[in-house]
Coordinates of C-alpha atoms in Angstrom, one line a residue:
Chain L
M132 CA 114.4 67.7 86.3
S133 CA 111.3 67.1 84.3
Q134 CA 110.4 63.6 85.2
I135 CA 106.9 62.6 84.4
E136 CA 104.9 61.8 87.6
E137 CA 101.9 59.5 87.7
V138 CA 99.2 61.5 89.8
S139 CA 97.5 59.1 92.0
L140 CA 93.8 59.6 93.0
D141 CA 94.7 59.8 96.6
K142 CA 95.5 63.5 96.1
F143 CA 92.0 64.1 95.0
K144 CA 90.2 61.6 97.4
H145 CA 88.5 64.2 99.6
L146 CA 87.1 66.0 96.5
V147 CA 85.6 63.3 94.6
S148 CA 82.5 60.8 95.7
E149 CA 83.4 57.5 96.5
R150 CA 82.3 56.1 93.1
A151 CA 85.1 57.2 91.4
L152 CA 87.3 55.3 93.6
T153 CA 85.6 52.3 92.5
G154 CA 85.9 53.3 88.9
E155 CA 82.2 53.6 88.6
T156 CA 82.5 57.2 87.5
M157 CA 85.0 58.8 85.4
L158 CA 87.7 61.5 85.8
L159 CA 88.1 63.5 82.8
N160 CA 90.4 66.6 82.2
M161 CA 88.7 69.4 80.4
G162 CA 91.6 71.8 79.7
P163 CA 94.0 73.7 80.2
Q164 CA 94.0 73.8 76.3
H165 CA 90.1 73.9 75.6
P166 CA 88.5 76.4 73.5
S167 CA 85.4 77.0 76.0
T168 CA 87.6 77.5 79.1
H169 CA 88.4 81.1 77.6
G170 CA 92.1 80.7 78.6
V171 CA 94.2 78.3 80.3
L172 CA 91.8 76.7 82.8
R173 CA 91.9 73.2 83.7
L174 CA 88.8 71.5 85.2
L175 CA 88.9 68.2 86.4
L176 CA 85.5 66.5 86.0
E177 CA 84.0 63.6 87.5
L178 CA 81.4 62.1 85.2
D179 CA 78.6 59.7 85.4
G180 CA 78.0 59.2 81.9
E181 CA 77.6 62.7 80.4
I182 CA 76.4 64.1 84.0
I183 CA 78.6 66.0 86.1
V184 CA 79.0 64.8 89.6
N185 CA 82.0 66.9 90.7
C186 CA 83.8 69.6 89.1
I187 CA 87.3 70.7 90.3
P188 CA 88.7 73.8 89.0
D189 CA 92.8 74.0 88.7
I190 CA 94.1 77.4 88.2
G191 CA 97.2 79.2 88.1
Y192 CA 98.6 78.3 84.6
L193 CA 98.6 82.3 83.9
H194 CA 100.2 83.5 87.4
T195 CA 102.7 86.0 86.6
G196 CA 103.2 87.4 90.1
I197 CA 101.7 90.7 89.5
E198 CA 101.2 91.8 93.1
K199 CA 104.8 90.7 94.0
N200 CA 106.2 92.9 90.9
M201 CA 104.0 95.8 91.6
E202 CA 106.1 96.1 95.1
A203 CA 109.2 96.6 93.1
K204 CA 108.1 99.6 91.2
T205 CA 107.2 103.0 92.3
Y206 CA 103.4 104.1 92.2
Q207 CA 103.6 105.5 89.0
K208 CA 105.2 102.6 87.3
A209 CA 103.4 99.9 89.0
E210 CA 100.0 101.1 86.9
V211 CA 101.2 99.2 83.8
M212 CA 100.9 96.1 85.6
T213 CA 97.1 96.5 86.2
D214 CA 96.6 96.7 82.6
R215 CA 97.7 93.0 82.1
L216 CA 95.4 91.8 85.0
D217 CA 92.0 91.3 83.4
Y218 CA 92.9 92.2 79.9
M219 CA 89.2 92.6 78.8
N220 CA 88.9 95.6 81.2
P221 CA 92.5 97.4 81.3
I222 CA 91.0 100.8 81.4
G223 CA 88.8 99.7 84.3
N224 CA 91.6 98.1 86.0
N225 CA 93.5 101.6 85.9
L226 CA 90.7 103.4 87.5
A227 CA 90.7 101.1 90.3
Y228 CA 94.6 101.4 90.7
V229 CA 94.6 105.0 90.6
M230 CA 91.6 105.6 92.9
A231 CA 93.4 103.4 95.6
V232 CA 96.5 105.7 95.1
E233 CA 94.6 108.8 95.2
K234 CA 92.8 107.7 98.4
L235 CA 96.1 106.6 99.8
V236 CA 97.8 109.9 99.5
D237 CA 94.7 112.2 99.5
L238 CA 94.9 113.6 96.1
D239 CA 92.1 115.5 94.2
V240 CA 91.2 114.7 90.7
P241 CA 89.7 117.6 88.4
A242 CA 85.9 117.5 87.1
R243 CA 86.9 116.9 83.7
A244 CA 89.1 113.9 84.3
Q245 CA 86.8 112.4 86.4
G246 CA 84.0 113.0 83.4
L247 CA 86.6 111.4 81.0
R248 CA 87.2 108.6 83.3
V249 CA 83.8 107.8 83.4
I250 CA 83.2 107.8 79.8
L251 CA 86.0 105.7 78.9
T252 CA 85.5 103.1 81.8
E253 CA 81.7 102.7 80.5
L254 CA 83.0 102.1 76.8
Q255 CA 85.1 99.5 78.2
R256 CA 82.6 98.0 80.2
I257 CA 80.3 97.7 76.9
S258 CA 83.5 96.3 75.1
S259 CA 84.2 93.5 77.7
H260 CA 80.5 92.6 77.5
L261 CA 80.8 92.7 73.7
V262 CA 83.7 90.3 74.2
W263 CA 81.7 87.8 76.6
L264 CA 78.3 88.0 74.2
G265 CA 80.4 87.1 71.1
T266 CA 82.4 84.2 72.8
S267 CA 79.5 82.9 74.5
G268 CA 77.7 82.9 71.4
L269 CA 80.4 81.0 70.0
D270 CA 80.3 78.5 72.9
L271 CA 76.7 78.0 72.2
A272 CA 77.4 77.7 68.5
A273 CA 76.0 81.0 67.2
M274 CA 79.1 81.8 65.1
S275 CA 77.7 85.0 63.7
M276 CA 77.1 86.8 67.0
F277 CA 81.0 86.9 67.5
L278 CA 81.4 88.8 64.2
Y279 CA 79.0 91.5 65.0
C280 CA 80.2 92.0 68.5
F281 CA 83.8 92.4 67.5
R282 CA 82.7 94.7 64.8
E283 CA 81.2 97.0 67.6
R284 CA 84.1 96.2 69.9
E285 CA 86.5 97.7 67.0
Q286 CA 84.9 100.9 67.1
I287 CA 85.6 101.2 71.0
L288 CA 89.0 100.1 70.7
D289 CA 89.5 103.2 68.0
I290 CA 88.3 105.5 70.4
F291 CA 91.0 104.3 73.2
E292 CA 93.5 104.5 70.2
L293 CA 92.5 107.9 69.8
V294 CA 93.1 108.9 73.1
S295 CA 95.7 107.2 74.3
G296 CA 97.6 105.6 71.5
Q297 CA 97.1 102.0 72.5
R298 CA 94.0 99.6 71.8
M299 CA 94.1 97.8 74.8
M300 CA 97.1 98.4 77.5
T301 CA 96.3 102.0 77.7
T302 CA 97.4 103.3 81.1
Y303 CA 95.4 106.3 80.2
F304 CA 94.5 107.2 83.7
R305 CA 97.3 108.4 86.1
P306 CA 97.1 109.4 89.7
G307 CA 95.7 112.7 89.8
G308 CA 93.7 112.7 86.4
V309 CA 94.5 111.6 82.9
W310 CA 97.5 111.3 80.7
R311 CA 96.5 114.3 78.8
D312 CA 93.4 115.8 77.3
V313 CA 91.8 114.0 74.7
P314 CA 91.7 115.1 70.8
V315 CA 89.1 117.4 69.1
E316 CA 87.9 114.3 67.1
F317 CA 87.0 112.2 70.6
E318 CA 83.8 113.9 71.0
K319 CA 82.5 112.9 67.3
A320 CA 84.0 109.3 67.7
V321 CA 81.8 108.8 70.6
R322 CA 78.9 110.5 69.2
D323 CA 78.9 108.1 66.2
F324 CA 79.1 105.2 68.6
I325 CA 76.2 106.5 70.8
K326 CA 74.0 106.7 67.4
I327 CA 74.7 103.4 66.1
F328 CA 74.8 101.2 69.5
P329 CA 71.4 101.0 70.4
K330 CA 70.4 99.7 67.3
R331 CA 73.2 97.1 67.3
V332 CA 72.0 95.8 70.6
D333 CA 68.5 95.5 69.3
Q334 CA 69.9 93.4 66.5
Y335 CA 71.8 91.2 69.0
E336 CA 68.7 90.9 71.0
T337 CA 66.6 89.8 67.8
L338 CA 69.1 87.2 67.4
L339 CA 69.2 85.8 70.7
T340 CA 66.9 86.9 73.4
K341 CA 63.8 84.8 71.9
N342 CA 65.8 82.3 70.2
P343 CA 64.5 78.6 70.9
F344 CA 68.2 77.4 70.7
L345 CA 69.3 79.8 73.2
L346 CA 66.5 79.2 75.5
D347 CA 66.8 75.5 75.3
R348 CA 70.6 75.8 76.3
T349 CA 70.2 78.6 79.2
L350 CA 66.8 78.4 80.8
G351 CA 67.1 76.7 84.2
I352 CA 70.7 76.1 83.7
G353 CA 73.3 76.6 86.1
K354 CA 71.0 78.2 88.7
L355 CA 72.9 80.1 91.6
D356 CA 70.8 81.0 94.8
V357 CA 71.4 84.0 96.6
A358 CA 72.7 82.4 99.7
T359 CA 75.3 80.4 97.7
A360 CA 76.3 83.5 95.7
L361 CA 77.0 85.5 99.0
S362 CA 78.7 82.8 100.8
F363 CA 81.0 82.6 97.7
G364 CA 81.6 86.2 97.5
V365 CA 80.2 86.2 94.0
T366 CA 79.5 89.8 92.7
G367 CA 78.9 91.9 89.5
P368 CA 76.3 90.4 87.0
P369 CA 75.9 86.9 88.5
L370 CA 75.0 88.0 91.9
R371 CA 72.7 90.8 90.2
A372 CA 71.0 88.2 88.2
S373 CA 70.4 85.9 91.2
G374 CA 68.2 88.9 92.7
I375 CA 70.5 91.2 94.7
D376 CA 70.8 94.9 93.6
W377 CA 74.4 95.5 94.4
D378 CA 76.4 97.7 92.3
L379 CA 79.4 99.7 93.7
R380 CA 78.5 102.6 91.1
K381 CA 75.3 103.1 92.9
A382 CA 75.8 101.9 96.3
R383 CA 79.2 103.7 96.8
P384 CA 79.5 106.3 93.7
Y385 CA 83.0 107.3 93.0
S386 CA 84.5 109.3 90.2
G387 CA 81.0 111.2 89.6
Y388 CA 78.7 108.5 89.0
E389 CA 76.1 109.7 91.6
Q390 CA 75.5 112.7 88.8
Y391 CA 74.4 110.1 86.2
D392 CA 70.8 108.7 86.0
F393 CA 71.1 104.9 85.2
N394 CA 69.5 101.9 86.5
V395 CA 71.0 98.7 87.6
P396 CA 69.3 95.8 85.9
T397 CA 68.4 93.0 88.3
R398 CA 66.9 89.5 87.7
T399 CA 65.8 86.8 90.2
E400 CA 66.1 83.4 88.5
G401 CA 69.7 83.3 88.7
D402 CA 70.2 81.0 85.7
T403 CA 72.4 81.1 83.0
Y404 CA 69.6 83.1 80.9
A405 CA 69.4 85.7 83.8
R406 CA 72.9 86.5 83.3
Y407 CA 72.5 86.8 79.7
L408 CA 69.9 89.4 80.2
V409 CA 71.4 91.1 82.9
R410 CA 74.7 91.8 80.8
V411 CA 72.8 92.9 77.6
Q412 CA 70.9 95.2 79.7
E413 CA 73.8 96.5 81.3
M414 CA 75.2 97.7 77.9
R415 CA 72.3 99.6 77.5
E416 CA 72.7 101.5 80.7
S417 CA 76.5 101.8 80.3
L418 CA 75.6 103.9 76.9
K419 CA 73.3 105.9 78.8
I420 CA 75.9 106.8 81.1
V421 CA 78.5 107.5 78.4
E422 CA 76.0 110.0 76.7
Q423 CA 75.2 111.8 80.1
A424 CA 78.7 112.2 80.9
L425 CA 79.7 113.6 77.4
N426 CA 77.0 116.1 77.5
K427 CA 77.9 117.0 81.1
L428 CA 81.9 116.9 80.5
P429 CA 83.4 120.1 81.9
L430 CA 86.2 122.2 80.5
G431 CA 89.3 122.8 82.5
P432 CA 92.3 120.8 83.5
V433 CA 92.6 117.1 83.1
R434 CA 95.5 116.7 86.0
S435 CA 95.8 117.9 89.3
G436 CA 97.7 120.8 90.1
N437 CA 99.4 119.1 93.1
R438 CA 103.0 119.3 92.0
K439 CA 104.2 116.9 94.9
F440 CA 102.4 114.1 93.1
V441 CA 101.6 115.3 89.4
T442 CA 104.4 116.3 87.1
P443 CA 104.2 119.6 85.7
P444 CA 103.3 120.2 81.8
R445 CA 106.0 120.5 79.6
S446 CA 105.5 124.1 78.6
E447 CA 106.2 124.8 82.4
I448 CA 109.6 123.1 82.7
G449 CA 111.5 125.5 80.5
V450 CA 110.3 128.6 82.5
S451 CA 110.0 127.4 86.2
M452 CA 113.0 126.1 88.5
E453 CA 110.5 124.1 90.7
S454 CA 108.8 122.6 88.1
L455 CA 112.0 121.3 86.6
I456 CA 112.9 119.9 90.2
H457 CA 109.4 118.5 90.6
H458 CA 109.6 116.9 87.1
F459 CA 113.0 115.4 87.9
K460 CA 111.9 114.2 91.7
L461 CA 109.0 112.5 90.5
W462 CA 110.4 110.6 87.7
T463 CA 113.4 109.3 89.4
E464 CA 112.4 109.1 93.0
G465 CA 108.7 108.9 92.5
F466 CA 106.0 110.2 95.5
S467 CA 106.0 109.1 99.0
A468 CA 102.7 107.7 100.5
P469 CA 101.9 107.5 104.3
K470 CA 102.8 104.3 106.3
A471 CA 99.0 103.0 106.0
S472 CA 96.7 100.9 104.4
I473 CA 93.4 101.5 102.3
Y474 CA 91.1 99.3 100.5
S475 CA 89.4 100.8 97.5
A476 CA 86.9 98.9 95.3
V477 CA 85.2 99.7 92.0
E478 CA 82.6 98.1 89.9
S479 CA 84.5 96.1 87.0
P480 CA 82.3 94.2 84.3
R481 CA 83.0 91.3 86.3
G482 CA 82.2 92.5 89.7
E483 CA 83.9 94.0 92.7
L484 CA 87.6 94.8 91.9
G485 CA 89.0 95.9 95.0
L486 CA 92.6 96.9 95.9
L487 CA 94.6 96.6 99.1
L488 CA 97.1 99.2 98.9
E489 CA 99.8 99.5 101.7
G490 CA 102.4 102.2 101.9
D491 CA 105.5 102.3 104.2
G492 CA 106.2 106.2 103.8
G493 CA 108.8 105.3 100.7
P494 CA 107.9 105.7 97.1
K495 CA 107.0 102.1 96.5
P496 CA 103.9 100.3 97.5
Y497 CA 104.6 98.1 100.4
R498 CA 101.7 95.6 99.5
V499 CA 99.3 95.5 96.8
H500 CA 96.5 92.9 96.7
L501 CA 94.3 92.5 94.1
R502 CA 90.7 91.3 95.0
T503 CA 89.7 90.2 91.6
P504 CA 86.1 89.5 90.9
S505 CA 86.7 86.2 88.5
F506 CA 88.6 84.4 91.2
D507 CA 85.5 84.3 93.6
N508 CA 83.1 83.7 90.6
L509 CA 84.9 80.9 89.5
A510 CA 85.0 79.0 92.8
V511 CA 81.3 78.9 92.5
L512 CA 81.2 77.0 89.3
S513 CA 81.7 73.6 91.2
Q514 CA 78.5 74.3 93.0
I515 CA 76.4 75.3 90.1
V516 CA 77.5 72.8 87.4
K517 CA 76.7 69.5 89.5
G518 CA 73.7 67.5 87.7
H519 CA 74.3 69.3 84.5
L520 CA 75.5 67.9 81.2
V521 CA 79.2 68.7 80.1
A522 CA 77.6 70.6 77.2
D523 CA 76.0 72.8 79.9
L524 CA 79.0 73.2 81.8
V525 CA 80.4 75.0 78.7
A526 CA 77.3 77.5 78.8
I527 CA 77.5 78.0 82.3
L528 CA 81.2 78.9 82.3
S529 CA 80.7 81.7 79.7
S530 CA 78.0 83.3 81.4
I531 CA 80.1 83.5 84.7
D532 CA 82.3 85.4 82.2
I533 CA 85.7 84.6 83.6
V534 CA 89.1 86.1 82.5
L535 CA 92.0 84.1 83.4
G536 CA 94.5 86.6 83.9
D537 CA 91.9 88.2 86.5
I538 CA 92.0 85.2 88.2
D539 CA 95.8 84.1 88.3
R540 CA 97.3 87.6 88.4
Chain J
M148 CA 84.7 107.2 112.9
D149 CA 81.4 106.8 110.7
K150 CA 78.4 106.8 113.1
K151 CA 76.9 103.6 111.4
L152 CA 80.1 101.7 112.3
E153 CA 80.4 102.8 116.1
P154 CA 78.0 100.0 117.2
I155 CA 79.8 97.2 115.3
V156 CA 83.3 98.4 116.6
K157 CA 82.0 98.7 120.1
S158 CA 80.4 95.3 120.2
V159 CA 83.2 93.6 118.9
Q160 CA 85.5 95.7 121.2
D161 CA 83.5 94.3 124.3
K162 CA 83.3 91.0 123.3
F163 CA 86.9 90.3 122.1
S164 CA 88.7 93.0 123.9
A165 CA 89.9 94.4 120.5
T166 CA 91.9 97.2 119.4
F167 CA 91.2 99.4 116.3
E168 CA 92.7 101.8 113.9
E169 CA 91.4 104.4 111.6
F170 CA 92.7 105.5 108.6
R171 CA 90.6 107.6 106.0
D172 CA 87.2 106.4 107.2
E173 CA 88.3 103.0 107.3
V174 CA 88.1 101.1 110.5
H175 CA 90.9 98.2 111.3
L176 CA 89.9 95.7 114.0
F177 CA 92.7 93.8 115.5
L178 CA 91.6 90.4 117.0
K179 CA 93.6 87.4 118.1
P180 CA 93.6 84.2 115.7
E181 CA 91.7 82.2 118.1
Q182 CA 89.1 84.7 118.1
I183 CA 88.5 85.0 114.2
V184 CA 85.8 82.6 113.8
D185 CA 83.8 83.8 116.4
A186 CA 83.8 87.3 115.3
L187 CA 83.2 86.5 111.7
T188 CA 80.3 84.7 112.7
L189 CA 79.0 87.5 114.9
L190 CA 79.3 89.8 112.1
R191 CA 77.8 88.0 109.7
D192 CA 75.1 86.9 111.6
E193 CA 74.3 90.0 113.9
F194 CA 75.6 93.0 111.6
N195 CA 74.7 91.5 108.2
F196 CA 78.1 91.5 106.7
E197 CA 77.3 88.9 104.1
L198 CA 80.2 89.3 101.9
L199 CA 83.8 88.5 102.4
S200 CA 85.2 90.5 100.0
A201 CA 88.9 90.3 100.4
L202 CA 91.0 87.7 102.5
T203 CA 94.8 88.4 102.2
A204 CA 97.9 89.1 104.1
V205 CA 100.7 91.5 104.6
D206 CA 104.2 90.5 105.4
Y207 CA 106.2 92.3 107.8
Y208 CA 109.6 90.7 107.3
P209 CA 111.9 90.9 109.2
Q210 CA 109.5 91.7 112.3
E211 CA 108.9 88.1 113.7
T212 CA 106.2 88.6 116.4
P213 CA 103.8 89.5 114.7
R214 CA 105.3 88.7 111.1
F215 CA 102.0 88.5 109.1
H216 CA 98.7 90.3 109.3
V217 CA 96.0 88.2 107.8
V218 CA 93.4 90.7 106.6
Y219 CA 89.5 90.2 106.3
Q220 CA 87.7 92.7 104.2
L221 CA 83.8 92.5 105.2
T222 CA 81.0 94.2 103.3
S223 CA 77.6 94.4 104.3
I224 CA 75.3 94.7 101.3
A225 CA 72.2 95.2 103.4
K226 CA 73.5 98.3 105.4
N227 CA 76.1 99.2 103.0
R228 CA 79.1 99.6 105.4
S229 CA 82.5 97.9 105.4
V230 CA 84.9 96.9 108.1
Q231 CA 88.4 95.5 108.2
I232 CA 89.7 92.7 110.5
R233 CA 93.5 92.3 110.9
V234 CA 95.0 89.4 112.8
P235 CA 98.5 89.6 113.5
V236 CA 100.4 86.1 113.4
N237 CA 103.9 85.3 114.4
G238 CA 106.5 84.3 112.2
S239 CA 107.6 80.8 113.1
S240 CA 105.2 78.2 111.9
P241 CA 102.1 80.5 111.1
K242 CA 98.6 78.9 111.7
I243 CA 95.1 80.4 112.2
P244 CA 91.9 78.7 112.5
T245 CA 90.0 78.4 109.0
A246 CA 86.9 80.5 108.3
T247 CA 85.7 78.3 105.4
H248 CA 82.4 77.0 107.4
V249 CA 81.6 80.8 107.9
Y250 CA 82.3 82.0 104.4
D251 CA 82.7 79.5 101.3
V252 CA 84.7 82.0 99.7
A253 CA 87.5 81.6 102.1
N254 CA 88.2 78.1 100.8
W255 CA 90.2 79.4 97.9
R256 CA 91.4 82.7 99.4
E257 CA 93.1 80.5 102.2
R258 CA 94.5 78.2 99.7
E259 CA 96.0 81.5 98.1
L260 CA 97.4 82.4 101.5
L261 CA 98.9 79.0 102.0
D262 CA 100.4 79.1 98.8
M263 CA 101.8 82.5 98.7
F264 CA 102.6 83.3 102.3
G265 CA 102.8 79.8 103.9
I266 CA 100.2 80.7 106.5
E267 CA 98.3 77.6 107.4
F268 CA 94.8 77.2 108.2
D269 CA 93.6 74.8 110.8
G270 CA 90.8 72.6 109.7
H271 CA 90.8 73.8 106.0
P272 CA 89.2 71.1 104.1
D273 CA 91.5 71.3 100.8
P274 CA 95.0 72.4 101.8
R275 CA 96.5 72.4 98.5
R276 CA 98.4 75.2 96.6
I277 CA 96.4 76.8 94.3
L278 CA 98.3 79.0 92.1
S279 CA 102.0 77.7 92.0
P280 CA 103.0 74.1 91.1
E281 CA 102.7 71.7 93.7
D282 CA 106.3 70.9 94.0
M283 CA 107.4 74.5 94.2
E284 CA 109.4 75.5 97.3
G285 CA 109.1 78.6 99.0
H286 CA 106.3 81.0 99.1
P287 CA 106.6 83.8 96.7
L288 CA 104.8 87.0 98.3
R289 CA 106.8 86.6 101.5
K290 CA 109.3 89.4 101.8
D291 CA 112.3 87.2 102.0
F292 CA 111.5 85.6 98.7
P293 CA 113.7 87.2 95.8
L294 CA 112.1 88.8 93.1
G295 CA 114.2 87.5 90.6
Y296 CA 116.4 89.4 87.8
E297 CA 119.0 88.8 85.4
E298 CA 122.4 90.7 86.5
P299 CA 123.6 93.3 83.8
Q300 CA 126.6 92.3 82.1
F301 CA 129.2 94.8 81.5
T302 CA 132.7 94.7 79.8
F303 CA 134.6 94.3 82.8
N304 CA 132.6 91.6 84.6
F305 CA 130.9 89.9 81.5
D306 CA 132.9 86.6 82.1
E307 CA 132.3 86.7 85.7
I308 CA 128.5 86.9 85.5
D309 CA 128.4 84.6 82.6
L310 CA 129.7 81.6 84.6
R311 CA 127.0 81.9 87.2
K312 CA 124.2 82.2 84.7
P313 CA 121.8 79.2 84.5
Y314 CA 121.5 78.6 80.6
A315 CA 123.3 75.8 79.1
K316 CA 127.0 75.8 78.8
E317 CA 129.1 74.3 76.0

C-alpha cells in the first residue's frame, strides 16, 4: 500500500522555468516540517543560488473535511467545528458561523449579546495579532518578542476562560446570542487589560518599529501591488497595507460595529514592513473598540427570546410545559432552516471570512462553504517572493500571517 | 431588491438572458456554463466587481440535470455591493470554462472544486488536486461520497462487525 513512488519532474513542468529541466536551477523542498511555515505547509522552491525563481506551495496536510462534517451535524452542533478552523481566531469563526445561521433563519440578537460579541471578537483579534507579532519576531531572530507577546496573550486567554470555561475552543457564541451572561469579574479583567495594553504596544514598537535589523529585513521586501492583490482575492491586513481601505467592519457593519469610533489603518507601500505597521496599528484600534463597547454595554438578556431557535433557561423548564417541549425538541431534533442559501462574511484578523450556508428545510445544513482568508492570501505568495532570497521568503510568509487550519479546513 | 443592484441585474439579464432569485437581499443570477467568462469579465470591467470573494459548488445529488451549482460570489469594493452568480452543471462529466484569466484567485479555487467535486475546468493552467493526495479516489464533498464512521458494536453483533473491521487480524 505504501510504496515509495519516485516523483518525476514532468508533473511540475508547467510550473517551473526551463532552466530547472536542464538542472541549471535547483528544486528544494521547504517543509512540510519547517519552523517558519507556521504549520504543515510545503513550499517547492526553484532556486538560482539563493534567489527564488519559482515557488509552488503545496497544501492539504491539515485537511480534515470540516465542510463535509458540518453537513452531518445539526446547526447547533456544527458550530464546534468552526473553532478548529482558524485556531488563532476561534471566537471570530464562531461569530461568522452564528451570524450566517441567524441570517438564514432570520433570528434576532439582543443588544447585550452583540456588545459582548464585539468585545470578545476584538480581544481575539488582538490575541491573534500578538501571536503573529511574536512568531514573525521569531522568524526574524527577535526571540524576546515572542515572550512579550505571549505574556499579553495569556491575559486575553484568561478572559476567555473566565467567560466560557475554555481558553481556546470557546464556542461561546450561539445562534441567537451567547451561551450565558459574563461573570461579575469580567469587567475588571477587561479593564485591567485595557489599562496595561497601550503601554505594552509602545514597548513592542520601541523594540521593533525603528530597529535597523527589522528595517533591513522588511523594507521593500515582498511588494504586493493593488492589482495583483485584488485579482488574487487578497483581503485583510495585506490588502490594506497595499493601499485599499476595505474592512468589513466599516464597509458593512455587523453586530453593532457602526456605533464605535475607530479607524482602519492603511499603508500604500505594500511591503512586509507596511503589513507589520498595519497590524500593530490594528491592535490599538481594536483596543479602542473594546473600551467603547465595554462602556456602552447595555444590561438585559443575552439570548434571543425566540423559543423556536433558542433553548429556554433552566429555571423555566421546571415550571412551563412549553419550555420543556422546546428544550427537548431543540436538543434532539434541532431547528429547521429554510431551503435557501445565504452568504455572510465578517472581518477576521486575516481578512474576509465568509460562509456560504445552504439549508434544505431540515435541521442540518445542506452545504457549508467556508471562504477562508488564508487560502487566498497564501495563493499570492508565489507572485511576491520571486527574485527574493530564501531568508526573505521567511519574512514574507510570516507577514502574510497564514494559519494552516484556515487554509486546509 | 437593493436599488443599487438593479442596473447590474438588468444588464446581465439583457445580455445573457439570465434568470435571478432573491433571498434576504441577496441576488443570485443563473447563467449557462458557456456564458460565465463573458459575464465575469463584464461585471469586473463595467461594474467594478474587483474581488471574486468565493468560488465554490453545491451538489444536488441525486438530481442529475443539473447536479451541481457552481457559485461565484463577487464583491465590489469601490461600490460596496455584492452579487452571486450560479452556474448549473450536469452530473455526467461536469465541465465548465475556467475563470483563471479573469480572476487569478480562481486558479486555486477551481483546483479545490476539481478535487472536492470532480468538476473539470476547461483551459485551467494547473489541473491538479489541491487538498487531498494525488492518488485518492473519489471526490469527498459529493453527496454520494460516504462520510465514514465506525460501526458501534453490541454484544449480539460484536463478532459479526469485528470481521469486517479494517484493522489487522491475527
